[in-house]
Amino acid sequence: MPTNLQDTITLHNGVKMPWLGLGVFKVSDGEEAVNSVKAAIKNGYKSIDTAAVYKNEEGVGQGIREAGVPREELFITSKVWNSDQGYESTLAAFEASLERLELDYLDLYLIHWPVAGKYKETWKALEKLYKAGKVKAIGVSNFHIHHLEDLLDDAEISPMVNQVEFHPHLAQLELREYCQRKNIQLEAWSPLKQGELLNEPTIEKIAQKYNKSTAQVIIKWDLQSGVVTIPKSIKEHRIIENADVFDFELTAEDMKLIDGLNKNERVGPDPDNFNF
């Protein structure tokens, strides 16, 4: 279990990925993206997670440059959007993302959603980018078990990461177990259920016990569950607070109470039924 913000998990190809990072979904390009990335890096974050569809890669790239930390100390993730899926179009989309970020390589590149009939070709493109050394690790996002099984049927390289909606109301138990068995690291997006979980009475009670916020307790639950997490915030004090989770440990009983909140309830679309 991580003991500080720089701690990493080693992916199945040997690449080290930070346990905790900054997500920038719904962060506006320009000043907002630049400032949140700079604030995160200044306060010890090494991992930044963006995507082509967030339309803020330029701002993220500028924030990285202005933060003044050596590139090799950072872990930068982006994702190929659905309309760009397919072999050649994915290769082009990757280069466009690099250009917008003004980076020479990515640490992690993900297929954003399992577009039926497209994700296998897309994966072949990711394998090519990986073999060419343009990306240190490749993975998927929003993949159910059956999507992963289908992908693994033909894949030369197994995904290193599966980034999915994950929070106390959607504990993804079967998927977690499957990914663990296949050595695919699970990563949480929307760990706070877009803020819906911040007033959850069970979590509030646990938070009082440790003199922590509900957000900190949820992030700690993620980490103790073995799940990498990327909470989003544009406020520096919140970015700092989200990372202030290494001075306490949830007991087995606390973990069980939070586990018990699961109701397989999503805030985002179901990967079997999305139309974008």
Short mmCIF file of N, CA and C in Angstrom, two decimals, residues 79-91 93 109-115 117-129 138-140 143 151:
data_model
loop_
_atom_site.label_atom_id
_atom_site.label_comp_id
_atom_site.label_asym_id
_atom_site.label_seq_id
_atom_site.Cartn_x
_atom_site.Cartn_y
_atom_site.Cartn_z
N LYS A 79 -5.94 9.50 -23.93
CA LYS A 79 -6.82 8.43 -24.44
C LYS A 79 -7.28 8.74 -25.85
N VAL A 80 -7.45 7.68 -26.65
CA VAL A 80 -7.97 7.84 -28.01
C VAL A 80 -9.49 7.87 -27.96
N TRP A 81 -10.08 8.90 -28.58
CA TRP A 81 -11.54 9.04 -28.55
C TRP A 81 -12.22 8.10 -29.55
N ASN A 82 -13.49 7.83 -29.30
CA ASN A 82 -14.27 6.84 -30.05
C ASN A 82 -14.28 7.09 -31.56
N SER A 83 -14.46 8.34 -31.97
CA SER A 83 -14.54 8.65 -33.40
C SER A 83 -13.19 8.47 -34.10
N ASP A 84 -12.10 8.36 -33.33
CA ASP A 84 -10.77 8.15 -33.92
C ASP A 84 -10.36 6.68 -33.90
N GLN A 85 -11.23 5.81 -33.40
CA GLN A 85 -10.82 4.41 -33.30
C GLN A 85 -10.70 3.75 -34.67
N GLY A 86 -9.88 2.70 -34.72
CA GLY A 86 -9.47 2.08 -35.98
C GLY A 86 -7.96 2.18 -36.03
N TYR A 87 -7.32 1.42 -36.90
CA TYR A 87 -5.86 1.33 -36.87
C TYR A 87 -5.16 2.64 -37.25
N GLU A 88 -5.31 3.05 -38.50
CA GLU A 88 -4.60 4.25 -38.97
C GLU A 88 -5.05 5.50 -38.22
N SER A 89 -6.36 5.59 -37.99
CA SER A 89 -6.90 6.80 -37.34
C SER A 89 -6.42 6.92 -35.89
N THR A 90 -6.19 5.77 -35.23
CA THR A 90 -5.64 5.82 -33.86
C THR A 90 -4.20 6.31 -33.87
N LEU A 91 -3.42 5.82 -34.84
CA LEU A 91 -2.02 6.27 -34.94
C LEU A 91 -1.98 7.79 -35.14
N ALA A 93 -4.39 9.93 -34.31
CA ALA A 93 -4.93 10.59 -33.11
C ALA A 93 -3.85 10.68 -32.02
N TYR A 109 -1.30 5.23 -22.66
CA TYR A 109 -2.30 5.60 -23.67
C TYR A 109 -3.41 4.56 -23.60
N LEU A 110 -4.65 5.06 -23.52
CA LEU A 110 -5.79 4.18 -23.31
C LEU A 110 -6.81 4.27 -24.43
N ILE A 111 -7.51 3.17 -24.69
CA ILE A 111 -8.71 3.20 -25.53
C ILE A 111 -9.82 3.71 -24.63
N HIS A 112 -10.45 4.82 -24.99
CA HIS A 112 -11.38 5.48 -24.07
C HIS A 112 -12.64 4.66 -23.78
N TRP A 113 -13.24 4.09 -24.82
CA TRP A 113 -14.45 3.27 -24.65
C TRP A 113 -14.38 2.09 -25.61
N PRO A 114 -15.00 0.96 -25.26
CA PRO A 114 -14.97 -0.22 -26.13
C PRO A 114 -15.95 -0.10 -27.30
N VAL A 115 -15.55 0.62 -28.35
CA VAL A 115 -16.41 0.79 -29.52
C VAL A 115 -16.49 -0.53 -30.28
N GLY A 117 -16.63 -3.47 -32.75
CA GLY A 117 -16.10 -3.62 -34.10
C GLY A 117 -14.88 -2.78 -34.38
N LYS A 118 -14.46 -1.97 -33.41
CA LYS A 118 -13.31 -1.06 -33.65
C LYS A 118 -12.16 -1.28 -32.68
N TYR A 119 -12.48 -1.70 -31.45
CA TYR A 119 -11.43 -1.64 -30.42
C TYR A 119 -10.28 -2.61 -30.67
N LYS A 120 -10.53 -3.70 -31.42
CA LYS A 120 -9.41 -4.63 -31.68
C LYS A 120 -8.38 -4.00 -32.61
N GLU A 121 -8.86 -3.32 -33.65
CA GLU A 121 -7.95 -2.61 -34.58
C GLU A 121 -7.23 -1.49 -33.83
N THR A 122 -7.98 -0.83 -32.98
CA THR A 122 -7.40 0.26 -32.18
C THR A 122 -6.28 -0.30 -31.30
N TRP A 123 -6.54 -1.45 -30.72
CA TRP A 123 -5.53 -2.08 -29.85
C TRP A 123 -4.26 -2.43 -30.62
N LYS A 124 -4.43 -2.90 -31.87
CA LYS A 124 -3.25 -3.19 -32.71
C LYS A 124 -2.40 -1.93 -32.89
N ALA A 125 -3.08 -0.80 -33.05
CA ALA A 125 -2.35 0.47 -33.19
C ALA A 125 -1.60 0.81 -31.90
N LEU A 126 -2.25 0.58 -30.75
CA LEU A 126 -1.59 0.83 -29.46
C LEU A 126 -0.38 -0.09 -29.29
N GLU A 127 -0.51 -1.34 -29.72
CA GLU A 127 0.63 -2.26 -29.63
C GLU A 127 1.80 -1.75 -30.48
N LYS A 128 1.47 -1.22 -31.66
CA LYS A 128 2.53 -0.68 -32.54
C LYS A 128 3.23 0.51 -31.87
N LEU A 129 2.44 1.41 -31.29
CA LEU A 129 3.00 2.58 -30.61
C LEU A 129 3.89 2.16 -29.44
N ILE A 138 0.32 0.67 -22.25
CA ILE A 138 -0.95 0.81 -22.97
C ILE A 138 -2.06 0.12 -22.19
N GLY A 139 -3.26 0.62 -22.37
CA GLY A 139 -4.37 0.03 -21.63
C GLY A 139 -5.70 0.42 -22.22
N VAL A 140 -6.75 0.15 -21.46
CA VAL A 140 -8.11 0.40 -21.90
C VAL A 140 -8.86 1.17 -20.82
N PHE A 143 -13.78 -0.93 -19.93
CA PHE A 143 -13.95 -2.27 -20.49
C PHE A 143 -14.54 -3.20 -19.43
N LEU A 151 -10.79 -8.88 -26.37
CA LEU A 151 -9.53 -8.23 -26.76
C LEU A 151 -8.35 -9.19 -26.61
#
